[in-house]
Each structure stands twice: as structure tokens, then as C-alpha cells.
Amino acid sequence: MIELREEAFAPAAVGAGTRMVNEAIIKALSAIPNRGELPPAVIRKARLEGKGPFPLPPESPHASTLEIQAPHGPVRLRIYMPAAAPLGVYLHIHGGGWTLGSPRENDGSNDRIVTRTGWAVVSVQYRLAPEHPYPAAPDDCEAAAIWLAREAQARFGTTRLAIGGESAGGNLAAATLVRLRDRHGLTPFAGTILTAGCFDLRLTPSARQFGDTPLVLNTADIHRFVRYYLSSGGSPEDADVSPLLADLAGLPPALFLVGTRDALLDDTLFMAGRWMAAGNGAELMVAPGGCHVFTHFPGTLTDQAVARFDAFLASL
């Protein structure tokens, strides 16, 4: 059920802790000279070395790496296993504008899922733009999803599956669900969790109007990421690129998470409505003052979102 409360959008609803987090993010990103001009490869290297604007989480003791063979070449997966037999498996697709990010950088959040829920996590190290533009990323995610659907029982002892991701990862998770349904006749996932997804690469009003404030993601960032991603073809008008435009019928229940200070706020509001209108279950959490992927930063809003995330997995 989707319920929008107007007080979530009121300035008075934003807690002091949330304001402090946002101010710290803006300060950290403002201190990087020519942030938008740095080559993606340079940014990736710095982040994996712990030299990015935000700390690299400690390496998860539950993680290992597996390489699978896919139609377009090998795909590396980072697998996080709980101490006991997994209650389910969550296929995670990281964010980063199809250009940045990695499973390793998500060790903190994925380790939390394992320890709090008892689910295993499989995180996809898909190919990144601009070196590997569309359709490399969705091709790799599609291959990983098919592998998991086929191997889940033998490898994890369960067929209870969920899929999700944040930002570009939310885009890829939604596109993967549509691809599996349309290309393979598969609907193996019982639910999906889509956090701050970019679902319309034509840019929704909130993305167009957000401006230059470096609160994780701004309008210039979105334009740059879309340019990298679609540098060798693919159109924002294509539903495989912009899943907001897809036929969403027959997809699993979804939990949508987004903050009111996210440039991609409208993407989630529009997608949640379309998801429900297509006849699918939909839940929506709108976090007052939450920045883009607010769940990656400590605070009350993140605690609330984590509780929603865990409860949603338990309900599947």
C-alpha cells in the first residue's frame, strides 16, 4: 500500500540529525575541486583505496568472490553468507550512475543484511560505463539473475529470492525483472527493494530542477552519468533504459525508499504509482530531508529504512 503524507515534505519534519548529515555531505563534496571533471577510473581507484569523500567500509568477514560465465563474458559476484543456512537470497545491484561503485564498497550494508536477516546476499560486479556503456550493465545483471534462479536451491538451499539496488542499481534491478519476464518467461523473485532509483533517463522534474547543490547527486551529475551510460547507443525513450516506461504487469511486490532531498525523488514517486497501477504490491517510505541514497549514511532515517527493509524481506 502506498500512502503519501504531506508532513513528510514539510521543512519542520526534517530532524536536526538529518540536517547535520546533509551539511556534512555537501561540505565534503564541495571540497573536491573540479569534481565533475575527474575521470571515472580515477574516482573508482580512489574510492577502493579508501581515499574517496566517504569512508570505505571494513571488509565483510562473510564475503567471498565467485566468477560465473555469461553470454557476454565472465561476471564476478560477491557473495555474503550468514552463519546458518540462508533464509533467502537477495540479489543486490549497486549504484554509482552505471559508472562508479562496486560490491566491495557495499560491504557494510550487505554485511548488515546478512547478520540482521539471515539472508545471503549476492552482489553483482557488472561492467561500468564509459568503458562499457549500455547494454553491458543490464546484460551482466540479467545473467547474474538467471544464474541465481537456476542455482539457488543447489548452492544456497532455498528458492526464496529477492532483488534490489540503489540509484542506478534500482534502475538495473527493475530492468532485470522486466528482461527475465519478457525474454525468458521467468519470475523467480518474490520481491524487490528499490532505493532512490533512477527510473527515467529523460530526467523527471525533480532531477531537472534539483540544481548544483552537491548533496550526493545533483542535476549535472545525472546528465554526466546518462551521457556515459548511453555513449554507444540506447535511448532514454527505451523501456530497457528507462524502466518507468516499461509494462510493469506481473512483477513482484516492491518496497520503494527515497528521501525528500533526493534529486531522484520524482523517479520513485512516479515508479511506485506505476508499480501499483500495474497490479503489483507496493510499499513506499518517503524520508523527510533524506538525501540521495540516504540509507548509506548513519542516522534515524537510515535506522527506520533498515527496519522497513528487514520487515519486507521477512514478509516474502
PDB file of C-alpha atoms in Angstrom:
ATOM      1  CA  MET A   1       0.000   0.000   0.000  1.00  0.00           C
ATOM      2  CA  ILE A   2       1.253   3.454  -0.909  1.00  0.00           C
ATOM      3  CA  GLU A   3       0.408   6.290   1.450  1.00  0.00           C
ATOM      4  CA  LEU A   4       1.831   9.778   0.959  1.00  0.00           C
ATOM      5  CA  ARG A   5       1.680  12.149   3.915  1.00  0.00           C
ATOM      6  CA  GLU A   6       2.153  15.838   3.253  1.00  0.00           C
ATOM      7  CA  GLU A   7       4.006  16.305   6.526  1.00  0.00           C
ATOM      8  CA  ALA A   8       6.883  14.207   5.139  1.00  0.00           C
ATOM      9  CA  PHE A   9       7.620  17.082   2.760  1.00  0.00           C
ATOM     10  CA  ALA A  10       7.364  19.841   5.374  1.00  0.00           C
ATOM     11  CA  PRO A  11      10.634  21.526   6.418  1.00  0.00           C
ATOM     12  CA  ALA A  12       9.626  21.076  10.044  1.00  0.00           C
ATOM     13  CA  ALA A  13       9.693  17.298   9.586  1.00  0.00           C
ATOM     14  CA  VAL A  14      13.441  17.278   8.928  1.00  0.00           C
ATOM     15  CA  GLY A  15      15.319  16.333  12.071  1.00  0.00           C
ATOM     16  CA  ALA A  16      18.435  18.103  13.301  1.00  0.00           C
ATOM     17  CA  GLY A  17      20.500  14.955  12.783  1.00  0.00           C
ATOM     18  CA  THR A  18      19.399  14.708   9.162  1.00  0.00           C
ATOM     19  CA  ARG A  19      20.316  18.337   8.547  1.00  0.00           C
ATOM     20  CA  MET A  20      23.765  17.732  10.020  1.00  0.00           C
ATOM     21  CA  VAL A  21      24.323  14.694   7.789  1.00  0.00           C
ATOM     22  CA  ASN A  22      23.306  16.658   4.702  1.00  0.00           C
ATOM     23  CA  GLU A  23      25.522  19.595   5.592  1.00  0.00           C
ATOM     24  CA  ALA A  24      28.498  17.280   6.124  1.00  0.00           C
ATOM     25  CA  ILE A  25      27.942  15.647   2.727  1.00  0.00           C
ATOM     26  CA  ILE A  26      27.728  19.000   0.960  1.00  0.00           C
ATOM     27  CA  LYS A  27      30.898  20.177   2.713  1.00  0.00           C
ATOM     28  CA  ALA A  28      32.819  17.005   1.797  1.00  0.00           C
ATOM     29  CA  LEU A  29      31.837  17.076  -1.866  1.00  0.00           C
ATOM     30  CA  SER A  30      32.301  20.842  -2.203  1.00  0.00           C
ATOM     31  CA  ALA A  31      35.919  20.389  -1.117  1.00  0.00           C
ATOM     32  CA  ILE A  32      36.730  18.311  -4.220  1.00  0.00           C
ATOM     33  CA  PRO A  33      37.989  20.637  -6.972  1.00  0.00           C
ATOM     34  CA  ASN A  34      36.527  20.072 -10.433  1.00  0.00           C
ATOM     35  CA  ARG A  35      34.544  17.115  -9.106  1.00  0.00           C
ATOM     36  CA  GLY A  36      32.632  16.642 -12.341  1.00  0.00           C
ATOM     37  CA  GLU A  37      35.775  16.594 -14.476  1.00  0.00           C
ATOM     38  CA  LEU A  38      37.626  13.715 -12.818  1.00  0.00           C
ATOM     39  CA  PRO A  39      37.900  10.574 -14.985  1.00  0.00           C
ATOM     40  CA  PRO A  40      35.692   7.765 -13.650  1.00  0.00           C
ATOM     41  CA  ALA A  41      38.676   5.393 -13.446  1.00  0.00           C
ATOM     42  CA  VAL A  42      40.474   7.825 -11.126  1.00  0.00           C
ATOM     43  CA  ILE A  43      37.425   8.119  -8.873  1.00  0.00           C
ATOM     44  CA  ARG A  44      36.951   4.339  -8.738  1.00  0.00           C
ATOM     45  CA  LYS A  45      40.577   3.748  -7.738  1.00  0.00           C
ATOM     46  CA  ALA A  46      40.480   6.396  -5.026  1.00  0.00           C
ATOM     47  CA  ARG A  47      37.272   5.038  -3.543  1.00  0.00           C
ATOM     48  CA  LEU A  48      38.542   1.455  -3.409  1.00  0.00           C
ATOM     49  CA  GLU A  49      41.716   2.699  -1.714  1.00  0.00           C
ATOM     50  CA  GLY A  50      39.657   4.486   0.933  1.00  0.00           C
ATOM     51  CA  LYS A  51      40.584   7.913  -0.444  1.00  0.00           C
ATOM     52  CA  GLY A  52      37.105   8.969  -1.558  1.00  0.00           C
ATOM     53  CA  PRO A  53      34.985  11.628   0.143  1.00  0.00           C
ATOM     54  CA  PHE A  54      33.300   8.973   2.306  1.00  0.00           C
ATOM     55  CA  PRO A  55      34.931   6.134   4.279  1.00  0.00           C
ATOM     56  CA  LEU A  56      35.346   2.696   2.731  1.00  0.00           C
ATOM     57  CA  PRO A  57      33.555   0.209   4.997  1.00  0.00           C
ATOM     58  CA  PRO A  58      35.563  -2.576   6.616  1.00  0.00           C
ATOM     59  CA  GLU A  59      35.794  -5.722   4.533  1.00  0.00           C
ATOM     60  CA  SER A  60      32.997  -8.143   5.370  1.00  0.00           C
ATOM     61  CA  PRO A  61      34.094 -11.405   7.017  1.00  0.00           C
ATOM     62  CA  HIS A  62      31.097 -13.060   5.360  1.00  0.00           C
ATOM     63  CA  ALA A  63      32.133 -12.233   1.786  1.00  0.00           C
ATOM     64  CA  SER A  64      33.726 -14.320  -0.938  1.00  0.00           C
ATOM     65  CA  THR A  65      34.016 -13.917  -4.701  1.00  0.00           C
ATOM     66  CA  LEU A  66      32.682 -16.138  -7.460  1.00  0.00           C
ATOM     67  CA  GLU A  67      33.036 -15.711 -11.203  1.00  0.00           C
ATOM     68  CA  ILE A  68      30.281 -17.050 -13.437  1.00  0.00           C
ATOM     69  CA  GLN A  69      30.265 -17.468 -17.183  1.00  0.00           C
ATOM     70  CA  ALA A  70      27.714 -15.359 -19.036  1.00  0.00           C
ATOM     71  CA  PRO A  71      26.831 -14.835 -22.711  1.00  0.00           C
ATOM     72  CA  HIS A  72      28.889 -11.635 -22.861  1.00  0.00           C
ATOM     73  CA  GLY A  73      31.842 -12.867 -20.810  1.00  0.00           C
ATOM     74  CA  PRO A  74      32.560 -13.601 -17.153  1.00  0.00           C
ATOM     75  CA  VAL A  75      30.644 -11.778 -14.414  1.00  0.00           C
ATOM     76  CA  ARG A  76      32.057 -11.516 -10.913  1.00  0.00           C
ATOM     77  CA  LEU A  77      29.752 -11.893  -7.919  1.00  0.00           C
ATOM     78  CA  ARG A  78      30.458 -11.017  -4.289  1.00  0.00           C
ATOM     79  CA  ILE A  79      28.610 -13.484  -2.084  1.00  0.00           C
ATOM     80  CA  TYR A  80      27.839 -12.827   1.578  1.00  0.00           C
ATOM     81  CA  MET A  81      26.794 -15.883   3.590  1.00  0.00           C
ATOM     82  CA  PRO A  82      25.187 -15.969   7.051  1.00  0.00           C
ATOM     83  CA  ALA A  83      26.472 -18.340   9.719  1.00  0.00           C
ATOM     84  CA  ALA A  84      23.405 -20.584   9.440  1.00  0.00           C
ATOM     85  CA  ALA A  85      21.595 -21.843   6.350  1.00  0.00           C
ATOM     86  CA  PRO A  86      20.264 -18.807   4.438  1.00  0.00           C
ATOM     87  CA  LEU A  87      16.582 -17.972   4.836  1.00  0.00           C
ATOM     88  CA  GLY A  88      16.663 -16.498   1.337  1.00  0.00           C
ATOM     89  CA  VAL A  89      18.984 -14.842  -1.169  1.00  0.00           C
ATOM     90  CA  TYR A  90      18.961 -11.134  -2.006  1.00  0.00           C
ATOM     91  CA  LEU A  91      20.445 -10.208  -5.393  1.00  0.00           C
ATOM     92  CA  HIS A  92      21.998  -6.778  -4.873  1.00  0.00           C
ATOM     93  CA  ILE A  93      22.853  -4.352  -7.677  1.00  0.00           C
ATOM     94  CA  HIS A  94      24.995  -1.432  -6.543  1.00  0.00           C
ATOM     95  CA  GLY A  95      24.586   2.197  -7.515  1.00  0.00           C
ATOM     96  CA  GLY A  96      27.024   4.714  -8.960  1.00  0.00           C
ATOM     97  CA  GLY A  97      25.453   6.107 -12.110  1.00  0.00           C
ATOM     98  CA  TRP A  98      26.338   2.979 -14.140  1.00  0.00           C
ATOM     99  CA  THR A  99      29.855   4.446 -13.934  1.00  0.00           C
ATOM    100  CA  LEU A 100      31.117   4.107 -10.352  1.00  0.00           C
ATOM    101  CA  GLY A 101      30.674   1.765  -7.423  1.00  0.00           C
ATOM    102  CA  SER A 102      31.393  -1.874  -6.645  1.00  0.00           C
ATOM    103  CA  PRO A 103      30.153  -4.669  -4.400  1.00  0.00           C
ATOM    104  CA  ARG A 104      33.195  -4.162  -2.132  1.00  0.00           C
ATOM    105  CA  GLU A 105      32.099  -0.606  -1.381  1.00  0.00           C
ATOM    106  CA  ASN A 106      28.780  -2.020  -0.175  1.00  0.00           C
ATOM    107  CA  ASP A 107      30.285  -4.477   2.309  1.00  0.00           C
ATOM    108  CA  GLY A 108      28.847  -2.519   5.221  1.00  0.00           C
ATOM    109  CA  SER A 109      25.224  -2.558   4.093  1.00  0.00           C
ATOM    110  CA  ASN A 110      25.369  -6.078   2.661  1.00  0.00           C
ATOM    111  CA  ASP A 111      27.011  -7.440   5.801  1.00  0.00           C
ATOM    112  CA  ARG A 112      24.198  -5.856   7.802  1.00  0.00           C
ATOM    113  CA  ILE A 113      21.605  -7.676   5.687  1.00  0.00           C
ATOM    114  CA  VAL A 114      23.326 -10.999   6.346  1.00  0.00           C
ATOM    115  CA  THR A 115      23.671 -10.513  10.096  1.00  0.00           C
ATOM    116  CA  ARG A 116      20.239  -8.978  10.727  1.00  0.00           C
ATOM    117  CA  THR A 117      18.032 -11.028   8.420  1.00  0.00           C
ATOM    118  CA  GLY A 118      19.763 -14.374   7.944  1.00  0.00           C
ATOM    119  CA  TRP A 119      19.535 -13.941   4.171  1.00  0.00           C
ATOM    120  CA  ALA A 120      22.515 -14.433   1.890  1.00  0.00           C
ATOM    121  CA  VAL A 121      23.436 -11.580  -0.459  1.00  0.00           C
ATOM    122  CA  VAL A 122      24.791 -11.886  -3.987  1.00  0.00           C
ATOM    123  CA  SER A 123      26.131  -8.550  -5.267  1.00  0.00           C
ATOM    124  CA  VAL A 124      26.817  -8.126  -8.983  1.00  0.00           C
ATOM    125  CA  GLN A 125      30.070  -6.569 -10.190  1.00  0.00           C
ATOM    126  CA  TYR A 126      28.650  -5.503 -13.526  1.00  0.00           C
ATOM    127  CA  ARG A 127      30.666  -3.743 -16.221  1.00  0.00           C
ATOM    128  CA  LEU A 128      30.802   0.035 -15.897  1.00  0.00           C
ATOM    129  CA  ALA A 129      30.500   2.922 -18.352  1.00  0.00           C
ATOM    130  CA  PRO A 130      32.025   4.738 -20.127  1.00  0.00           C
ATOM    131  CA  GLU A 131      34.401   1.859 -20.868  1.00  0.00           C
ATOM    132  CA  HIS A 132      31.424  -0.498 -21.094  1.00  0.00           C
ATOM    133  CA  PRO A 133      28.307   1.506 -21.975  1.00  0.00           C
ATOM    134  CA  TYR A 134      24.738   0.261 -22.335  1.00  0.00           C
ATOM    135  CA  PRO A 135      23.761  -2.567 -22.636  1.00  0.00           C
ATOM    136  CA  ALA A 136      26.744  -4.058 -20.765  1.00  0.00           C
ATOM    137  CA  ALA A 137      25.403  -3.404 -17.253  1.00  0.00           C
ATOM    138  CA  PRO A 138      21.881  -4.802 -17.756  1.00  0.00           C
ATOM    139  CA  ASP A 139      23.324  -7.735 -19.711  1.00  0.00           C
ATOM    140  CA  ASP A 140      25.520  -8.664 -16.740  1.00  0.00           C
ATOM    141  CA  CYS A 141      22.691  -8.209 -14.237  1.00  0.00           C
ATOM    142  CA  GLU A 142      20.368 -10.324 -16.369  1.00  0.00           C
ATOM    143  CA  ALA A 143      22.988 -13.085 -16.494  1.00  0.00           C
ATOM    144  CA  ALA A 144      23.501 -12.953 -12.725  1.00  0.00           C
ATOM    145  CA  ALA A 145      19.758 -13.139 -12.094  1.00  0.00           C
ATOM    146  CA  ILE A 146      19.349 -16.150 -14.376  1.00  0.00           C
ATOM    147  CA  TRP A 147      22.310 -17.859 -12.698  1.00  0.00           C
ATOM    148  CA  LEU A 148      20.780 -17.287  -9.261  1.00  0.00           C
ATOM    149  CA  ALA A 149      17.347 -18.514 -10.342  1.00  0.00           C
ATOM    150  CA  ARG A 150      18.921 -21.728 -11.627  1.00  0.00           C
ATOM    151  CA  GLU A 151      21.486 -22.288  -8.876  1.00  0.00           C
ATOM    152  CA  ALA A 152      19.724 -21.028  -5.746  1.00  0.00           C
ATOM    153  CA  GLN A 153      18.461 -24.362  -4.465  1.00  0.00           C
ATOM    154  CA  ALA A 154      21.682 -26.265  -5.095  1.00  0.00           C
ATOM    155  CA  ARG A 155      24.048 -23.558  -3.847  1.00  0.00           C
ATOM    156  CA  PHE A 156      22.042 -21.855  -1.099  1.00  0.00           C
ATOM    157  CA  GLY A 157      19.400 -24.432  -0.190  1.00  0.00           C
ATOM    158  CA  THR A 158      16.500 -22.079  -0.902  1.00  0.00           C
ATOM    159  CA  THR A 159      14.470 -20.661  -3.761  1.00  0.00           C
ATOM    160  CA  ARG A 160      13.252 -17.700  -1.703  1.00  0.00           C
ATOM    161  CA  LEU A 161      14.701 -14.829  -3.719  1.00  0.00           C
ATOM    162  CA  ALA A 162      14.575 -11.034  -3.755  1.00  0.00           C
ATOM    163  CA  ILE A 163      16.304  -8.445  -5.923  1.00  0.00           C
ATOM    164  CA  GLY A 164      17.074  -4.787  -5.431  1.00  0.00           C
ATOM    165  CA  GLY A 165      19.512  -1.948  -5.601  1.00  0.00           C
ATOM    166  CA  GLU A 166      20.043   1.731  -5.078  1.00  0.00           C
ATOM    167  CA  SER A 167      20.191   4.594  -7.600  1.00  0.00           C
ATOM    168  CA  ALA A 168      21.458   3.125 -10.894  1.00  0.00           C
ATOM    169  CA  GLY A 169      21.184  -0.248  -9.188  1.00  0.00           C
ATOM    170  CA  GLY A 170      17.463   0.340  -8.721  1.00  0.00           C
ATOM    171  CA  ASN A 171      17.202   1.069 -12.431  1.00  0.00           C
ATOM    172  CA  LEU A 172      19.052  -2.146 -13.256  1.00  0.00           C
ATOM    173  CA  ALA A 173      17.028  -4.234 -10.801  1.00  0.00           C
ATOM    174  CA  ALA A 174      13.756  -3.082 -12.368  1.00  0.00           C
ATOM    175  CA  ALA A 175      15.101  -3.616 -15.887  1.00  0.00           C
ATOM    176  CA  THR A 176      16.300  -7.088 -14.908  1.00  0.00           C
ATOM    177  CA  LEU A 177      12.843  -8.087 -13.678  1.00  0.00           C
ATOM    178  CA  VAL A 178      11.314  -6.972 -16.975  1.00  0.00           C
ATOM    179  CA  ARG A 179      14.005  -8.745 -19.011  1.00  0.00           C
ATOM    180  CA  LEU A 180      13.528 -12.022 -17.147  1.00  0.00           C
ATOM    181  CA  ARG A 181       9.769 -11.867 -17.653  1.00  0.00           C
ATOM    182  CA  ASP A 182       9.851 -10.861 -21.323  1.00  0.00           C
ATOM    183  CA  ARG A 183      12.947 -12.660 -22.624  1.00  0.00           C
ATOM    184  CA  HIS A 184      12.908 -15.836 -20.563  1.00  0.00           C
ATOM    185  CA  GLY A 185       9.418 -16.238 -19.122  1.00  0.00           C
ATOM    186  CA  LEU A 186      10.945 -16.179 -15.639  1.00  0.00           C
ATOM    187  CA  THR A 187       9.517 -14.592 -12.488  1.00  0.00           C
ATOM    188  CA  PRO A 188      11.797 -16.080  -9.815  1.00  0.00           C
ATOM    189  CA  PHE A 189      11.894 -13.137  -7.404  1.00  0.00           C
ATOM    190  CA  ALA A 190       9.327 -12.878  -4.624  1.00  0.00           C
ATOM    191  CA  GLY A 191      10.007  -9.194  -4.023  1.00  0.00           C
ATOM    192  CA  THR A 192      12.161  -6.210  -4.887  1.00  0.00           C
ATOM    193  CA  ILE A 193      13.590  -3.336  -2.838  1.00  0.00           C
ATOM    194  CA  LEU A 194      14.302  -0.223  -4.893  1.00  0.00           C
ATOM    195  CA  THR A 195      16.136   2.592  -3.124  1.00  0.00           C
ATOM    196  CA  ALA A 196      16.341   6.022  -4.773  1.00  0.00           C
ATOM    197  CA  GLY A 197      16.217   4.502  -8.241  1.00  0.00           C
ATOM    198  CA  CYS A 198      16.808   6.403 -11.473  1.00  0.00           C
ATOM    199  CA  PHE A 199      13.881   5.106 -13.496  1.00  0.00           C
ATOM    200  CA  ASP A 200      13.556   7.725 -16.242  1.00  0.00           C
ATOM    201  CA  LEU A 201      16.716   8.798 -18.052  1.00  0.00           C
ATOM    202  CA  ARG A 202      14.818  11.555 -19.834  1.00  0.00           C
ATOM    203  CA  LEU A 203      15.010  13.143 -16.341  1.00  0.00           C
ATOM    204  CA  THR A 204      11.973  13.666 -14.154  1.00  0.00           C
ATOM    205  CA  PRO A 205      11.132  17.189 -12.916  1.00  0.00           C
ATOM    206  CA  SER A 206      12.935  16.734  -9.593  1.00  0.00           C
ATOM    207  CA  ALA A 207      16.078  15.601 -11.419  1.00  0.00           C
ATOM    208  CA  ARG A 208      15.942  18.532 -13.834  1.00  0.00           C
ATOM    209  CA  GLN A 209      15.242  21.136 -11.169  1.00  0.00           C
ATOM    210  CA  PHE A 210      17.495  19.952  -8.335  1.00  0.00           C
ATOM    211  CA  GLY A 211      20.337  22.255  -9.334  1.00  0.00           C
ATOM    212  CA  ASP A 212      24.013  22.298  -8.402  1.00  0.00           C
ATOM    213  CA  THR A 213      23.964  21.515  -4.675  1.00  0.00           C
ATOM    214  CA  PRO A 214      26.409  18.602  -4.208  1.00  0.00           C
ATOM    215  CA  LEU A 215      24.133  16.569  -1.941  1.00  0.00           C
ATOM    216  CA  VAL A 216      25.444  13.185  -3.162  1.00  0.00           C
ATOM    217  CA  LEU A 217      23.826  13.637  -6.591  1.00  0.00           C
ATOM    218  CA  ASN A 218      22.831  16.781  -8.476  1.00  0.00           C
ATOM    219  CA  THR A 219      21.450  17.622 -11.905  1.00  0.00           C
ATOM    220  CA  ALA A 220      24.863  17.901 -13.561  1.00  0.00           C
ATOM    221  CA  ASP A 221      25.870  14.513 -12.163  1.00  0.00           C
ATOM    222  CA  ILE A 222      22.774  12.868 -13.622  1.00  0.00           C
ATOM    223  CA  HIS A 223      23.375  14.375 -17.058  1.00  0.00           C
ATOM    224  CA  ARG A 224      27.001  13.213 -16.960  1.00  0.00           C
ATOM    225  CA  PHE A 225      26.149   9.665 -15.881  1.00  0.00           C
ATOM    226  CA  VAL A 226      23.460   9.327 -18.541  1.00  0.00           C
ATOM    227  CA  ARG A 227      25.917  10.581 -21.166  1.00  0.00           C
ATOM    228  CA  TYR A 228      28.497   7.981 -20.117  1.00  0.00           C
ATOM    229  CA  TYR A 229      25.942   5.173 -19.954  1.00  0.00           C
ATOM    230  CA  LEU A 230      24.410   5.851 -23.370  1.00  0.00           C
ATOM    231  CA  SER A 231      27.625   6.819 -25.159  1.00  0.00           C
ATOM    232  CA  SER A 232      27.394   3.952 -27.665  1.00  0.00           C
ATOM    233  CA  GLY A 233      23.663   3.716 -28.200  1.00  0.00           C
ATOM    234  CA  GLY A 234      20.487   3.235 -26.275  1.00  0.00           C
ATOM    235  CA  SER A 235      17.760   5.822 -25.923  1.00  0.00           C
ATOM    236  CA  PRO A 236      16.164   7.293 -22.800  1.00  0.00           C
ATOM    237  CA  GLU A 237      12.867   6.573 -24.569  1.00  0.00           C
ATOM    238  CA  ASP A 238      13.616   2.828 -24.474  1.00  0.00           C
ATOM    239  CA  ALA A 239      11.927   0.988 -21.604  1.00  0.00           C
ATOM    240  CA  ASP A 240      15.058  -1.133 -21.106  1.00  0.00           C
ATOM    241  CA  VAL A 241      16.920   2.094 -20.349  1.00  0.00           C
ATOM    242  CA  SER A 242      14.086   3.908 -18.545  1.00  0.00           C
ATOM    243  CA  PRO A 243      12.025   1.199 -16.809  1.00  0.00           C
ATOM    244  CA  LEU A 244       9.418   3.765 -15.774  1.00  0.00           C
ATOM    245  CA  LEU A 245       8.211   3.359 -19.377  1.00  0.00           C
ATOM    246  CA  ALA A 246       8.013  -0.446 -19.239  1.00  0.00           C
ATOM    247  CA  ASP A 247       4.988  -2.698 -18.962  1.00  0.00           C
ATOM    248  CA  LEU A 248       5.181  -3.462 -15.241  1.00  0.00           C
ATOM    249  CA  ALA A 249       2.387  -6.032 -15.048  1.00  0.00           C
ATOM    250  CA  GLY A 250       3.161  -9.279 -13.292  1.00  0.00           C
ATOM    251  CA  LEU A 251       6.185  -8.047 -11.355  1.00  0.00           C
ATOM    252  CA  PRO A 252       6.720  -8.859  -7.670  1.00  0.00           C
ATOM    253  CA  PRO A 253       5.792  -6.701  -4.667  1.00  0.00           C
ATOM    254  CA  ALA A 254       8.142  -3.776  -4.197  1.00  0.00           C
ATOM    255  CA  LEU A 255       9.402  -1.624  -1.352  1.00  0.00           C
ATOM    256  CA  PHE A 256      10.434   1.855  -2.503  1.00  0.00           C
ATOM    257  CA  LEU A 257      12.721   4.026  -0.337  1.00  0.00           C
ATOM    258  CA  VAL A 258      13.539   7.668  -1.090  1.00  0.00           C
ATOM    259  CA  GLY A 259      14.337  10.933   0.675  1.00  0.00           C
ATOM    260  CA  THR A 260      12.651  14.270   0.053  1.00  0.00           C
ATOM    261  CA  ARG A 261      16.006  15.949  -0.689  1.00  0.00           C
ATOM    262  CA  ASP A 262      16.900  13.436  -3.371  1.00  0.00           C
ATOM    263  CA  ALA A 263      17.264  14.666  -6.944  1.00  0.00           C
ATOM    264  CA  LEU A 264      15.554  11.418  -7.966  1.00  0.00           C
ATOM    265  CA  LEU A 265      12.545  11.888  -5.681  1.00  0.00           C
ATOM    266  CA  ASP A 266      10.097  12.020  -8.586  1.00  0.00           C
ATOM    267  CA  ASP A 267      11.552   8.858 -10.102  1.00  0.00           C
ATOM    268  CA  THR A 268      10.461   6.910  -7.039  1.00  0.00           C
ATOM    269  CA  LEU A 269       7.114   8.669  -6.626  1.00  0.00           C
ATOM    270  CA  PHE A 270       6.246   8.033 -10.274  1.00  0.00           C
ATOM    271  CA  MET A 271       7.552   4.456 -10.323  1.00  0.00           C
ATOM    272  CA  ALA A 272       5.772   3.463  -7.123  1.00  0.00           C
ATOM    273  CA  GLY A 273       2.498   4.728  -8.559  1.00  0.00           C
ATOM    274  CA  ARG A 274       3.013   2.899 -11.843  1.00  0.00           C
ATOM    275  CA  TRP A 275       4.019  -0.268  -9.992  1.00  0.00           C
ATOM    276  CA  MET A 276       0.798  -0.278  -8.012  1.00  0.00           C
ATOM    277  CA  ALA A 277      -1.329   0.723 -11.030  1.00  0.00           C
ATOM    278  CA  ALA A 278       0.060  -2.307 -12.879  1.00  0.00           C
ATOM    279  CA  GLY A 279      -1.496  -4.538 -10.235  1.00  0.00           C
ATOM    280  CA  ASN A 280       1.598  -5.202  -8.149  1.00  0.00           C
ATOM    281  CA  GLY A 281       2.044  -4.779  -4.426  1.00  0.00           C
ATOM    282  CA  ALA A 282       3.898  -1.603  -3.496  1.00  0.00           C
ATOM    283  CA  GLU A 283       5.127  -0.016  -0.285  1.00  0.00           C
ATOM    284  CA  LEU A 284       6.697   3.428  -0.104  1.00  0.00           C
ATOM    285  CA  MET A 285       8.828   5.141   2.519  1.00  0.00           C
ATOM    286  CA  VAL A 286       9.485   8.846   1.966  1.00  0.00           C
ATOM    287  CA  ALA A 287      12.154  10.048   4.394  1.00  0.00           C
ATOM    288  CA  PRO A 288      11.874  13.733   5.422  1.00  0.00           C
ATOM    289  CA  GLY A 289      15.061  15.528   4.391  1.00  0.00           C
ATOM    290  CA  GLY A 290      16.739  12.336   3.243  1.00  0.00           C
ATOM    291  CA  CYS A 291      19.455  12.852   0.633  1.00  0.00           C
ATOM    292  CA  HIS A 292      20.129  10.607  -2.349  1.00  0.00           C
ATOM    293  CA  VAL A 293      20.726   7.044  -1.081  1.00  0.00           C
ATOM    294  CA  PHE A 294      20.285   8.344   2.465  1.00  0.00           C
ATOM    295  CA  THR A 295      20.464   4.728   3.642  1.00  0.00           C
ATOM    296  CA  HIS A 296      24.242   4.827   3.092  1.00  0.00           C
ATOM    297  CA  PHE A 297      24.669   7.404   5.861  1.00  0.00           C
ATOM    298  CA  PRO A 298      24.090   6.896   9.600  1.00  0.00           C
ATOM    299  CA  GLY A 299      21.070   8.391  11.305  1.00  0.00           C
ATOM    300  CA  THR A 300      17.481   7.935  12.384  1.00  0.00           C
ATOM    301  CA  LEU A 301      16.185   7.840   8.814  1.00  0.00           C
ATOM    302  CA  THR A 302      18.553   5.010   7.956  1.00  0.00           C
ATOM    303  CA  ASP A 303      17.522   3.090  11.067  1.00  0.00           C
ATOM    304  CA  GLN A 304      13.884   3.413  10.012  1.00  0.00           C
ATOM    305  CA  ALA A 305      14.649   2.337   6.448  1.00  0.00           C
ATOM    306  CA  VAL A 306      16.670  -0.657   7.642  1.00  0.00           C
ATOM    307  CA  ALA A 307      13.717  -1.779   9.745  1.00  0.00           C
ATOM    308  CA  ARG A 308      11.408  -1.483   6.720  1.00  0.00           C
ATOM    309  CA  PHE A 309      13.924  -3.369   4.567  1.00  0.00           C
ATOM    310  CA  ASP A 310      14.250  -6.214   7.059  1.00  0.00           C
ATOM    311  CA  ALA A 311      10.497  -6.481   7.604  1.00  0.00           C
ATOM    312  CA  PHE A 312       9.875  -6.559   3.865  1.00  0.00           C
ATOM    313  CA  LEU A 313      12.346  -9.414   3.350  1.00  0.00           C
ATOM    314  CA  ALA A 314      10.770 -11.318   6.238  1.00  0.00           C
ATOM    315  CA  SER A 315       7.338 -10.941   4.624  1.00  0.00           C
ATOM    316  CA  LEU A 316       8.332 -12.644   1.372  1.00  0.00           C
TER     317      LEU A 316
END
